[in-house]
Coordinates of C-alpha atoms in Angstrom, one line a residue:
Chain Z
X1 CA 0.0 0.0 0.0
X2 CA 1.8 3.3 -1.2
X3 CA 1.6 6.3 0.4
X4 CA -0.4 8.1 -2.4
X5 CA -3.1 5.7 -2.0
X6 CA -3.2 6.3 1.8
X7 CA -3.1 9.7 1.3
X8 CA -6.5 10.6 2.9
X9 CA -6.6 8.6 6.1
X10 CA -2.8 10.0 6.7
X11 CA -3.5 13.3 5.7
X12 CA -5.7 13.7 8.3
X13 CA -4.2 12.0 10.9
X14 CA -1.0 13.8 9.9
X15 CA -3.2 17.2 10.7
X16 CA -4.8 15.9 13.5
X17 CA -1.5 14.9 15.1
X18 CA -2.6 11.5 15.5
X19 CA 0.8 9.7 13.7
X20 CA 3.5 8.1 15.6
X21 CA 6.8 9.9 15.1
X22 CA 8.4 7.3 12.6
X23 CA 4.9 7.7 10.4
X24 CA 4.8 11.0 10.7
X25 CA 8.6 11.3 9.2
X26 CA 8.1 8.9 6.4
X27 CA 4.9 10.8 5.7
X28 CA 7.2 14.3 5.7
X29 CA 9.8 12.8 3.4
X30 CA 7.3 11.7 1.0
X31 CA 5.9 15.1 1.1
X32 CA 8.7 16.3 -0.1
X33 CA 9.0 14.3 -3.7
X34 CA 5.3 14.4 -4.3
X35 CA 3.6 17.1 -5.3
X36 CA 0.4 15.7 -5.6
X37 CA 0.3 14.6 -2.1
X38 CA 1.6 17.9 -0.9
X39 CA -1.5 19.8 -2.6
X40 CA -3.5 17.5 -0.8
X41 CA -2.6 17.7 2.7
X42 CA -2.5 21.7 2.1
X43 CA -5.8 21.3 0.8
X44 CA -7.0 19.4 3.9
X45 CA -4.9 21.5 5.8
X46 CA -6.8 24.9 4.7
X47 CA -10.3 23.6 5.1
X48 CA -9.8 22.5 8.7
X49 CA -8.8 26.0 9.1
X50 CA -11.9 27.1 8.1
X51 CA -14.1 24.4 10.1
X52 CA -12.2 25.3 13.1
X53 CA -12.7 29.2 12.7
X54 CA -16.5 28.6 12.0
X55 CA -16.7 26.2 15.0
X56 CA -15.3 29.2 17.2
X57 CA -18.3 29.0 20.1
X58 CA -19.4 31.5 22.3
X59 CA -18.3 31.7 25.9
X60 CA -21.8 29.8 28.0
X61 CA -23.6 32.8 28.8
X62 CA -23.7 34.9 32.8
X63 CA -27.3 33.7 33.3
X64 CA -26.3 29.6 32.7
X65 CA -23.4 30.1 35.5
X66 CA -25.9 31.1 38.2
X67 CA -28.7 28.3 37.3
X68 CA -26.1 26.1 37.4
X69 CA -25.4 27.2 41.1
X70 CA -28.9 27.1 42.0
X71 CA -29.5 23.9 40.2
X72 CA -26.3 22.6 42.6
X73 CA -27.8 24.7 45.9
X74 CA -31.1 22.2 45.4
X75 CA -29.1 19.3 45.1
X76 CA -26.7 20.1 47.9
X77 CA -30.2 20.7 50.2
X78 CA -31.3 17.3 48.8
X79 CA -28.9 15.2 49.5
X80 CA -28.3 16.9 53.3
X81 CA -32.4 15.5 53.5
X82 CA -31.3 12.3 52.2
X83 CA -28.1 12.1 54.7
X84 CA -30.6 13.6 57.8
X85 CA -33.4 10.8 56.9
X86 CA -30.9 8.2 57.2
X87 CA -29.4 9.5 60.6
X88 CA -32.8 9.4 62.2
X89 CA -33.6 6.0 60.7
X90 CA -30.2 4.6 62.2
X91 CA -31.3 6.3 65.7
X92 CA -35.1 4.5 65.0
X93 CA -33.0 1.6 65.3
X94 CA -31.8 1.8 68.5
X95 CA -35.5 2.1 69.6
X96 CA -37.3 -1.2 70.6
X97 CA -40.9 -1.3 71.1
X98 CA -41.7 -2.7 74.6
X99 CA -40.1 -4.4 77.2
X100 CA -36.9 -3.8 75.3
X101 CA -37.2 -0.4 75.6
X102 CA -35.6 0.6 78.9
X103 CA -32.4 -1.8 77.8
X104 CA -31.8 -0.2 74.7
X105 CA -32.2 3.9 76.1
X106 CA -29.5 2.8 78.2
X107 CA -27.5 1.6 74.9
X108 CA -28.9 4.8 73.5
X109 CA -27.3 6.7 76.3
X110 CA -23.7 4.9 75.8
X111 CA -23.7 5.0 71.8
X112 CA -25.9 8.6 71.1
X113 CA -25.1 11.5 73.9
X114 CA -21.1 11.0 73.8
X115 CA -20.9 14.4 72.9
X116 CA -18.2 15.6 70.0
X117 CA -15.6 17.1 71.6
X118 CA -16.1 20.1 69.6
X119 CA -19.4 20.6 71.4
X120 CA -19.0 23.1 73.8
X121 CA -21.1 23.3 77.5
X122 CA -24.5 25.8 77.7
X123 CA -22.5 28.7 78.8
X124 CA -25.1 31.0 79.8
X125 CA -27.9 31.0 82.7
X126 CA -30.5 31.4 79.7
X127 CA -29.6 28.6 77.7
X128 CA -28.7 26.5 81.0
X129 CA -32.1 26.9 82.3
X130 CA -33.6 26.2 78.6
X131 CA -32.2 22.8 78.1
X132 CA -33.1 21.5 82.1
X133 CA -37.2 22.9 81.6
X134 CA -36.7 21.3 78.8
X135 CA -36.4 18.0 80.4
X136 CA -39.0 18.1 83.0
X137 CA -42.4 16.9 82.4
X138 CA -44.0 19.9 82.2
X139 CA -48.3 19.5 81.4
X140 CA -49.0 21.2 78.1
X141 CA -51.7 24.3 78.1
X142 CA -53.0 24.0 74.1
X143 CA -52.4 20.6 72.3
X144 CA -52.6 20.3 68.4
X145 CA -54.4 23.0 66.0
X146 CA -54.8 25.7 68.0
X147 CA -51.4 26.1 69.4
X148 CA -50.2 28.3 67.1
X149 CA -53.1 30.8 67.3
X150 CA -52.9 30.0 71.4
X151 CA -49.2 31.7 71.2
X152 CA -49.5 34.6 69.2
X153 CA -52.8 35.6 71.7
X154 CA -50.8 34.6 75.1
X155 CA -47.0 34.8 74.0
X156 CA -46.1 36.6 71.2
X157 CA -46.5 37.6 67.6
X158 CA -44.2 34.6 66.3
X159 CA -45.1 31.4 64.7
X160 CA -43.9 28.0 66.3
X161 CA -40.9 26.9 64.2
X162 CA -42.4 24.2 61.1
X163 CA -40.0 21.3 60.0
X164 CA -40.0 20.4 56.4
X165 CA -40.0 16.8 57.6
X166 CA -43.4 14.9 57.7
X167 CA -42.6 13.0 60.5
X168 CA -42.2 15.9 62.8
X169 CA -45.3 17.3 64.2
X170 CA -46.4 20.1 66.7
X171 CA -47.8 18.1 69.6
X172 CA -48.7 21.5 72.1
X173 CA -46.8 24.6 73.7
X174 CA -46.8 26.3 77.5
X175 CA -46.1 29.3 79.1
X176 CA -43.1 29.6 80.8
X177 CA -40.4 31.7 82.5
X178 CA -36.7 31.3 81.7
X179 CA -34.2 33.5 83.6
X180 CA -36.8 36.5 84.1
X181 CA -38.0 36.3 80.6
X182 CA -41.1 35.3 79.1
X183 CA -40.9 32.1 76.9
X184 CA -43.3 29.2 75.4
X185 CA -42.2 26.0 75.9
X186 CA -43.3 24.0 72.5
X187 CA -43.3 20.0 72.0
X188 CA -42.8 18.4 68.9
X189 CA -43.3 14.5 68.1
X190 CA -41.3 13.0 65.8
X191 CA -41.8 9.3 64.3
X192 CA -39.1 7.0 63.3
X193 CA -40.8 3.9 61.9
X194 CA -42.9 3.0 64.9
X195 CA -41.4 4.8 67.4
X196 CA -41.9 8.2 68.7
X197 CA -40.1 10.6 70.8
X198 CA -40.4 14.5 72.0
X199 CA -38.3 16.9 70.6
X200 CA -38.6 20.3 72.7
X201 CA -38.3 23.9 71.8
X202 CA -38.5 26.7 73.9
X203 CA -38.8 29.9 72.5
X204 CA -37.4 33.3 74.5
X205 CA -39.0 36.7 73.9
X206 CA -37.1 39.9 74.3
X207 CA -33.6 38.7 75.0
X208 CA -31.0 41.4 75.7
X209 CA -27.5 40.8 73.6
X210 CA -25.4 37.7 74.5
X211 CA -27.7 36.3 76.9
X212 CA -28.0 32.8 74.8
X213 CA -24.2 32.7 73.4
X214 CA -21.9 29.7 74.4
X215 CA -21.9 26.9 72.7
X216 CA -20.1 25.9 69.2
X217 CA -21.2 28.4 66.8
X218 CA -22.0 26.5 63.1
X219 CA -22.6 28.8 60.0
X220 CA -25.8 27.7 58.1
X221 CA -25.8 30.9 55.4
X222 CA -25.7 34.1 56.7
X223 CA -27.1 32.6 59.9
X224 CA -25.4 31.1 62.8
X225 CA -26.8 28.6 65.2
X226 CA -24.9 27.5 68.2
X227 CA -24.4 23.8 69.2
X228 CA -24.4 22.9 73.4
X229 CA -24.1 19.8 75.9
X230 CA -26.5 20.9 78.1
X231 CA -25.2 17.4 81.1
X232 CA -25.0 15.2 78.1
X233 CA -28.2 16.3 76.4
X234 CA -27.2 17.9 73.2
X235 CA -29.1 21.2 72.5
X236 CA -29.1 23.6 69.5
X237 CA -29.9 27.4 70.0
X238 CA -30.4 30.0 67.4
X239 CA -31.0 34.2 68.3
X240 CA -33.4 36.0 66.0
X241 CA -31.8 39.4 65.4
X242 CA -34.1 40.7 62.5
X243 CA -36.2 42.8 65.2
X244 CA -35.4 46.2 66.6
X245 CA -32.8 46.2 68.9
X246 CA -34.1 44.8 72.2
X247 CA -36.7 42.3 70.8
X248 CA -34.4 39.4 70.0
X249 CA -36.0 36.1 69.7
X250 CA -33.9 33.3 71.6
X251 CA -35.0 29.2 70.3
X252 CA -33.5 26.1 72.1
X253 CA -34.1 23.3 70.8
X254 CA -32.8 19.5 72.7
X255 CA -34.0 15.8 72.1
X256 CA -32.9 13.0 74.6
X257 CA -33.1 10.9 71.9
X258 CA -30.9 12.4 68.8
X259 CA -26.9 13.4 68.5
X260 CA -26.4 16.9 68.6
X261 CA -25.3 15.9 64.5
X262 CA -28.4 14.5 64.1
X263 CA -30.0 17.5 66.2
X264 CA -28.5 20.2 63.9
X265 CA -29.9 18.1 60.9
X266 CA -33.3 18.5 61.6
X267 CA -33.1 22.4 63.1
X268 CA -32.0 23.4 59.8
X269 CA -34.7 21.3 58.2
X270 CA -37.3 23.7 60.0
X271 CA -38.2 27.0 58.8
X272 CA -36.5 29.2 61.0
X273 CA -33.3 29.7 58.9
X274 CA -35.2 31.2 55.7
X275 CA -38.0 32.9 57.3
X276 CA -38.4 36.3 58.1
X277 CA -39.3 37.5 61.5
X278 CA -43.3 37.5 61.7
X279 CA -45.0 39.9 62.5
X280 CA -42.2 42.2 63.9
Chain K
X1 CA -22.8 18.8 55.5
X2 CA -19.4 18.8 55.7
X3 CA -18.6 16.1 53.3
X4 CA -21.8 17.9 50.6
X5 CA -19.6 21.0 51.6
X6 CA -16.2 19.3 50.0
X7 CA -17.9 17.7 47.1
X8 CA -19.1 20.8 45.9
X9 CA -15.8 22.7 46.6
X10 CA -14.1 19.6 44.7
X11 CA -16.9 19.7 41.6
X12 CA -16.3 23.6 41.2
X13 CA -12.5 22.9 40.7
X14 CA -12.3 20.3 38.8
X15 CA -15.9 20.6 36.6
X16 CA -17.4 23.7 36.4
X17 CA -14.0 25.2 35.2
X18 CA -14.8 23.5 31.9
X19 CA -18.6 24.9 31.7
X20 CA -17.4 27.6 28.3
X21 CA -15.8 24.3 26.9
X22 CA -19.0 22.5 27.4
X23 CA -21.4 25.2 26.5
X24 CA -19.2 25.3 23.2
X25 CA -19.4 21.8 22.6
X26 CA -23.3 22.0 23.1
X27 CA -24.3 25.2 21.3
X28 CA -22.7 23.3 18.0
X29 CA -24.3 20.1 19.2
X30 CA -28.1 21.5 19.1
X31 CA -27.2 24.3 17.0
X32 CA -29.2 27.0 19.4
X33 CA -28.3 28.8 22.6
X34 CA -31.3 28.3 24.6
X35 CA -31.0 24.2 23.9
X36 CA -27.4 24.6 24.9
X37 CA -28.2 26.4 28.2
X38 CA -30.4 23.6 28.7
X39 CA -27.8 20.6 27.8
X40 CA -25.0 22.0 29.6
X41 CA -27.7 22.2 32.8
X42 CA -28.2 19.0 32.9
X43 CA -25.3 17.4 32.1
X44 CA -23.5 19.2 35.0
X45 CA -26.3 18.2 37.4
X46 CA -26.2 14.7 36.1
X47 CA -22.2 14.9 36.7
X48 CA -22.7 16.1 40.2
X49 CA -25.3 13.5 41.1
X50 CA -22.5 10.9 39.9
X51 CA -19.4 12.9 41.2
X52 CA -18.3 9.7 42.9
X53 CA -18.2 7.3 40.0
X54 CA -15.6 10.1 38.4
X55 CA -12.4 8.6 38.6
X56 CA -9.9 11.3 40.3
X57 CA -6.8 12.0 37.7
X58 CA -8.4 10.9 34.4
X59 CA -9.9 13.5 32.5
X60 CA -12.6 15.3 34.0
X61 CA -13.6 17.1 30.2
X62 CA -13.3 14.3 28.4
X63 CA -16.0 12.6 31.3
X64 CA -18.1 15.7 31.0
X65 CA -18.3 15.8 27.5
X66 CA -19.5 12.3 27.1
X67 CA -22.5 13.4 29.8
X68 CA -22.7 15.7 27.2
X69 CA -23.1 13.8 24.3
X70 CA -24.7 10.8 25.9
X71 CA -27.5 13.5 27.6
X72 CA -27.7 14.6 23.6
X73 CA -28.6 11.9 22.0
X74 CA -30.7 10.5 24.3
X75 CA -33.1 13.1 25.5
X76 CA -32.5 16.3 23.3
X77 CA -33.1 14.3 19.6
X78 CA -35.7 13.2 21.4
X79 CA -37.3 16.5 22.6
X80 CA -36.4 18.0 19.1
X81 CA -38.6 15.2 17.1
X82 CA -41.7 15.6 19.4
X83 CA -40.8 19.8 19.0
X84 CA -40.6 19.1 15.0
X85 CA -43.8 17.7 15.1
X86 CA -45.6 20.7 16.8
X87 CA -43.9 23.0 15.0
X88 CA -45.0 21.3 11.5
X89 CA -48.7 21.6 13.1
X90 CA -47.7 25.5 14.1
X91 CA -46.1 26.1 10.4
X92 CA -49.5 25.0 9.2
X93 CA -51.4 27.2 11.2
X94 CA -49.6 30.1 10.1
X95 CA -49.6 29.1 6.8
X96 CA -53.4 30.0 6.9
X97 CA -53.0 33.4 9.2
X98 CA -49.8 33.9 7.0
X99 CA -53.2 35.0 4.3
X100 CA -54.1 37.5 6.6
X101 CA -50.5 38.6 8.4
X102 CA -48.5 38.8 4.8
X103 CA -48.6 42.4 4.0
X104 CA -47.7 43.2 8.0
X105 CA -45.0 41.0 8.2
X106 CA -43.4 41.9 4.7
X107 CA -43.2 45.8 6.4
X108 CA -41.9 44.6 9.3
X109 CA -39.0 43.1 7.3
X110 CA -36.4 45.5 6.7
X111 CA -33.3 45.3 4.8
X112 CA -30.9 45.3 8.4
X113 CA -32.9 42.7 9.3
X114 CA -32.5 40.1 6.1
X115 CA -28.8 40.8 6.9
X116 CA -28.9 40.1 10.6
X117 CA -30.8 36.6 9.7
X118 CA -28.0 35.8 7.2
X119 CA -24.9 36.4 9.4
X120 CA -22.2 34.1 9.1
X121 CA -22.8 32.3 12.3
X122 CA -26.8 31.5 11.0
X123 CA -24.5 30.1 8.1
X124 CA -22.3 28.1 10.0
X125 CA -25.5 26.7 12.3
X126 CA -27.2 25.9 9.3
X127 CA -24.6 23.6 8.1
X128 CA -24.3 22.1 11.2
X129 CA -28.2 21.7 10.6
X130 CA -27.1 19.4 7.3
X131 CA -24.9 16.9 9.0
X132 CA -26.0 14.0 10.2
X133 CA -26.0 13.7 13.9
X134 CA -23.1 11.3 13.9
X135 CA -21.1 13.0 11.7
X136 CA -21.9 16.0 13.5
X137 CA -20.9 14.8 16.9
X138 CA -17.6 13.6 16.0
X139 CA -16.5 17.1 14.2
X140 CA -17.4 19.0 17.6
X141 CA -15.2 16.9 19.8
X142 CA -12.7 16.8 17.4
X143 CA -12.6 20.6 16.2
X144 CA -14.2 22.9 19.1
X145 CA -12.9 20.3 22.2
X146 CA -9.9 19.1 20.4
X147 CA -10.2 16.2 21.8
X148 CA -8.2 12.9 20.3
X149 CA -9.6 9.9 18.0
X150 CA -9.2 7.5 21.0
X151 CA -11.1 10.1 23.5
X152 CA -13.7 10.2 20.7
X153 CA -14.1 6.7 20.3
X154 CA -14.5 6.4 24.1
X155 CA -17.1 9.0 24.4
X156 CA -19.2 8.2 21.0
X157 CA -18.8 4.1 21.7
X158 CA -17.1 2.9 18.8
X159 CA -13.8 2.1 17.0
X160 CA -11.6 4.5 15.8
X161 CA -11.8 3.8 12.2
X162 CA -15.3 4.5 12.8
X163 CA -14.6 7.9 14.4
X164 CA -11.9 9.1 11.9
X165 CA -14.5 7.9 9.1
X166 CA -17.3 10.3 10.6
X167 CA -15.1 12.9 11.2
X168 CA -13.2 12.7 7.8
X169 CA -17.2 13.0 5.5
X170 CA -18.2 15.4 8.2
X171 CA -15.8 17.5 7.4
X172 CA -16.1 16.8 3.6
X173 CA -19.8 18.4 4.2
X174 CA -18.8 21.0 6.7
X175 CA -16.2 22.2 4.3
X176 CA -18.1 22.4 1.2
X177 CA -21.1 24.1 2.8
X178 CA -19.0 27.2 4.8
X179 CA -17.4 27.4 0.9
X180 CA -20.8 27.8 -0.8
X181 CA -22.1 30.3 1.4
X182 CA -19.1 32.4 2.1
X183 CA -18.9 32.3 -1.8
X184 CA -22.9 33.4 -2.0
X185 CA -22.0 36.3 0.2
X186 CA -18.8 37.1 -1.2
X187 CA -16.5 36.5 1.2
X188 CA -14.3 34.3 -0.6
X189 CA -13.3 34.4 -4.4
X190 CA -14.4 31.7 -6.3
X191 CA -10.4 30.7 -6.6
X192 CA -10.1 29.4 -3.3
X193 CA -9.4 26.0 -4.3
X194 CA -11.9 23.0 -2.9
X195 CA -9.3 20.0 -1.4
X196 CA -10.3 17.3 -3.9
X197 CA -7.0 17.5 -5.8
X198 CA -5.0 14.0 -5.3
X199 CA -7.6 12.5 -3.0
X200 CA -8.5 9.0 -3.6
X201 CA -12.1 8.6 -3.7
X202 CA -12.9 5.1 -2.5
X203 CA -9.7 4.9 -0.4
X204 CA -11.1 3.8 3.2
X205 CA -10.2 6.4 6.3
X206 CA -8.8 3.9 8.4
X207 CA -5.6 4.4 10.1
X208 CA -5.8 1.3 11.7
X209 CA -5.8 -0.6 8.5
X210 CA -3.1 1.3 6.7
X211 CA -0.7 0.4 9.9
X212 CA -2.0 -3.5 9.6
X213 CA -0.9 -3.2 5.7
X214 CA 2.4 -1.5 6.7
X215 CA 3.2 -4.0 9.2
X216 CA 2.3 -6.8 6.8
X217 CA 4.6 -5.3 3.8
X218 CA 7.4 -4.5 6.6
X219 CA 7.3 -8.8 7.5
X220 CA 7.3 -9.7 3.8
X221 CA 10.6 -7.9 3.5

């Protein structure tokens, strides 16, 4: 097979860099003698020019960068879900219906409240006091559908907290006191397979500057929450600042039965960290 | 959320740095912007949802562009068809308002106009528009991602030979076309030689097989 008759497939791969060095040179030398050829690949040579300056695409476009961060920002919160749906599920299975049920807390105890170590103590009287109301068995004063209405009339114009989970429901609030401030302690059930537990929230009106700091602060956006061991019980707190000065909303939030990880999970899951203050 | 946080960080550096290259590769692929936009969208979400099954330290382009391709043929050929058929029923309507709308649309055409909807890029798109798909395909990788016959052959599935065949009568096309209409708008004198001279028509474009017939004359030596 001559050269000549080749001359397409190597003219192209010739143009196209593709030849190995010892083809390439026997291709060259060929070149040289043959005119024929030589028209050819300069032929070849000038319409891939021409391709290749037609081809010339535009840069993608301003607008395609940013819905390509969005599209990535929905993924990002999808896939947090997914990882925060699977951390309860592994907690659900600590949970034994029954008889069983005392045995496993106490393995629940050992294997879910070793805190991180980068958990810090509840600092402040505020947030002290939160977390241990938190734990008694306090009776609840409005149960169900009318809580939310019940708190804006007796509290405060806010709305309880909503979780974007379905298995997490408002169960009923009360009126409280923490640290000479009025607050509404809130109770949330949450179901894991067949097993239910109370999350708590307590929600502090008019809080003066610093009163529920301490704790590990974690950036969620432009907000910052604040991550405590409360005596083992992991808590998460989070200071509404969008007010006027002097009308700062304080939230705690603890669950005997979740990690503080699994804790911070589900807070950011609820609509506190996108909504605007209500009503103030 | 620290390990989403890193995987994002890691996609930003090592994918989205290629998003003109892709945008490129797709605005010649479906031949309009808003369909590119689209593409490009979707492949890059598809990448990030299989981030993982990227193999660190091979090339991340060459893997995006075969999301890219792949996400082509499969769904946008698809969406075009089904699009071709409503716009057949749409051409028809306005075939019959067309009666009515004529004389208004005829003023509205104005001589800036004509020229703007014959630029050389319309050109260019429009013989894009004549290739087949395959043959299409294989010039973009090659000549807007300058990517190599072997990377091509990976993405588009097949051998080589197949690959430089494509790319060699896609070209042929390509060629020819950009000649006829830079010639119809004067661009080019009608000197500029076509690259037929010396070519051997029903020579096959196979490198592959001109190495085998090399090696076999080399051992009969």
């Amino acid at each position: 097979m001559s050269l000549c008759q080749s001359i397409d497939t190597l003219a192209m791969a010739f143009l196209d860099d593709e030849l190995v060095a010892e083809e390439r040179r026997e291709l060259e030398l060929h070149l040289l003698s043959c005119e024929s050829c030589r028209q050819h690949v300069e032929g070849e040579r000038a319409d891939l020019s021409l391709i290749r300056k037609a081809l010339v695409a535009p840069p993608a476009p301003g607008a395609l960068r940013v819905s390509i961060q969005r599209a990535l920002d929905a993924e990002d919160l999808d896939a947090a879900r997914a990882v925060r749906r699977r951390s309860i599920t592994f907690v659900g299975r600590w949970l034994l219906p029954g008889a069983a049920t005392l045995a496993a807390a106490a393995a629940i105890a050992v294997f879910a409240f070793v805190p991180p170590p980068e958990v810090a103590p509840a600092t402040t009287t505020v947030a002290r006091e939160a977390v241990r109301q938190q734990g008694l068995s306090l009776p609840l004063e409005v149960q169900g559908a009318s809580t939310a209405p019940w708190l804006r009339q007796h509290f405060a114009p806010i709305s309880p907290p909503v979780f974007t989970e379905p298995n997490v429901e408002l169960l009923g609030a009360r009126l409280t006191a923490i640290a000479g401030h009025d607050a509404a302690l809130l109770k949330y059930g949450v179901a894991v397979g067949n097993n239910r537990f109370t999350l708590s929230a307590v929600v502090i009106d008019s809080l003066r500057e610093g009163e529920l700091e301490g704790g590990q602060p974690i950036k969620i956006g432009d907000r910052t929450l604040h991550v405590h061991d409360a005596d083992g019980v992991p808590a998460v707190t989070y200071v509404d600042e969008s007010g006027p000065p002097g009308s700062r909303i304080g939230y705690t939030f603890a669950c005997q039965r979740l990690s503080a990880h699994e804790l911070i999970e589900l807070v950011v899951s609820s609509d506190l960290i996108t909504r605007v203050q209500q009503g103030r | 959320m620290l390990a989403v946080r890193e995987k994002r960080a890691e996609f930003e550096r090592q994918a989205l740095v290629h998003t003109d290259a892709l945008f490129g590769a797709a605005y010649r692929l479906t031949r309009n912007a808003r369909d590119a936009e689209d593409l490009v969208q979707d492949s890059l979400l598809r990448a990030y949802r299989f981030w993982d099954s990227f193999e660190q330290d091979s090339n991340c382009k060459a893997w995006l562009l075969r999301i890219v391709t792949n996400t082509f043929i499969n769904e946008y050929q698809r969406k075009k068809r089904s699009r071709e058929v409503l716009d057949a029923a749409t051409a028809e309507q306005d075939a019959v308002d067309g009666v009515l709308m004529h004389a208004d649309a005829s003023a509205r055409q104005t001589p800036e106009r004509a020229l703007l909807d014959r630029s050389v890029s319309d050109d260019v798109q429009r013989a894009l528009d004549a290739l087949p798909d395959d043959f299409r395909t294989a010039v973009v990788l090659c000549d807007v991602q300058g990517l190599s016959y072997k990377e091509i052959a990976e993405i588009m599935q097949t051998p080589v030979g197949t690959v430089m065949s494509r790319l060699f009568r896609g070209r042929k096309l390509l060629a020819t076309a950009l000649r006829e209409f830079a010639l119809a708008e004067g661009y080019v004198r009608n000197d500029a030689a076509p690259a037929e001279a010396g070519a051997t028509k029903d020579a096959p474009i196979d490198l592959e097989q001109y190495r085998a017939a090399r090696a076999a004359k080399e051992g009969s030596r």
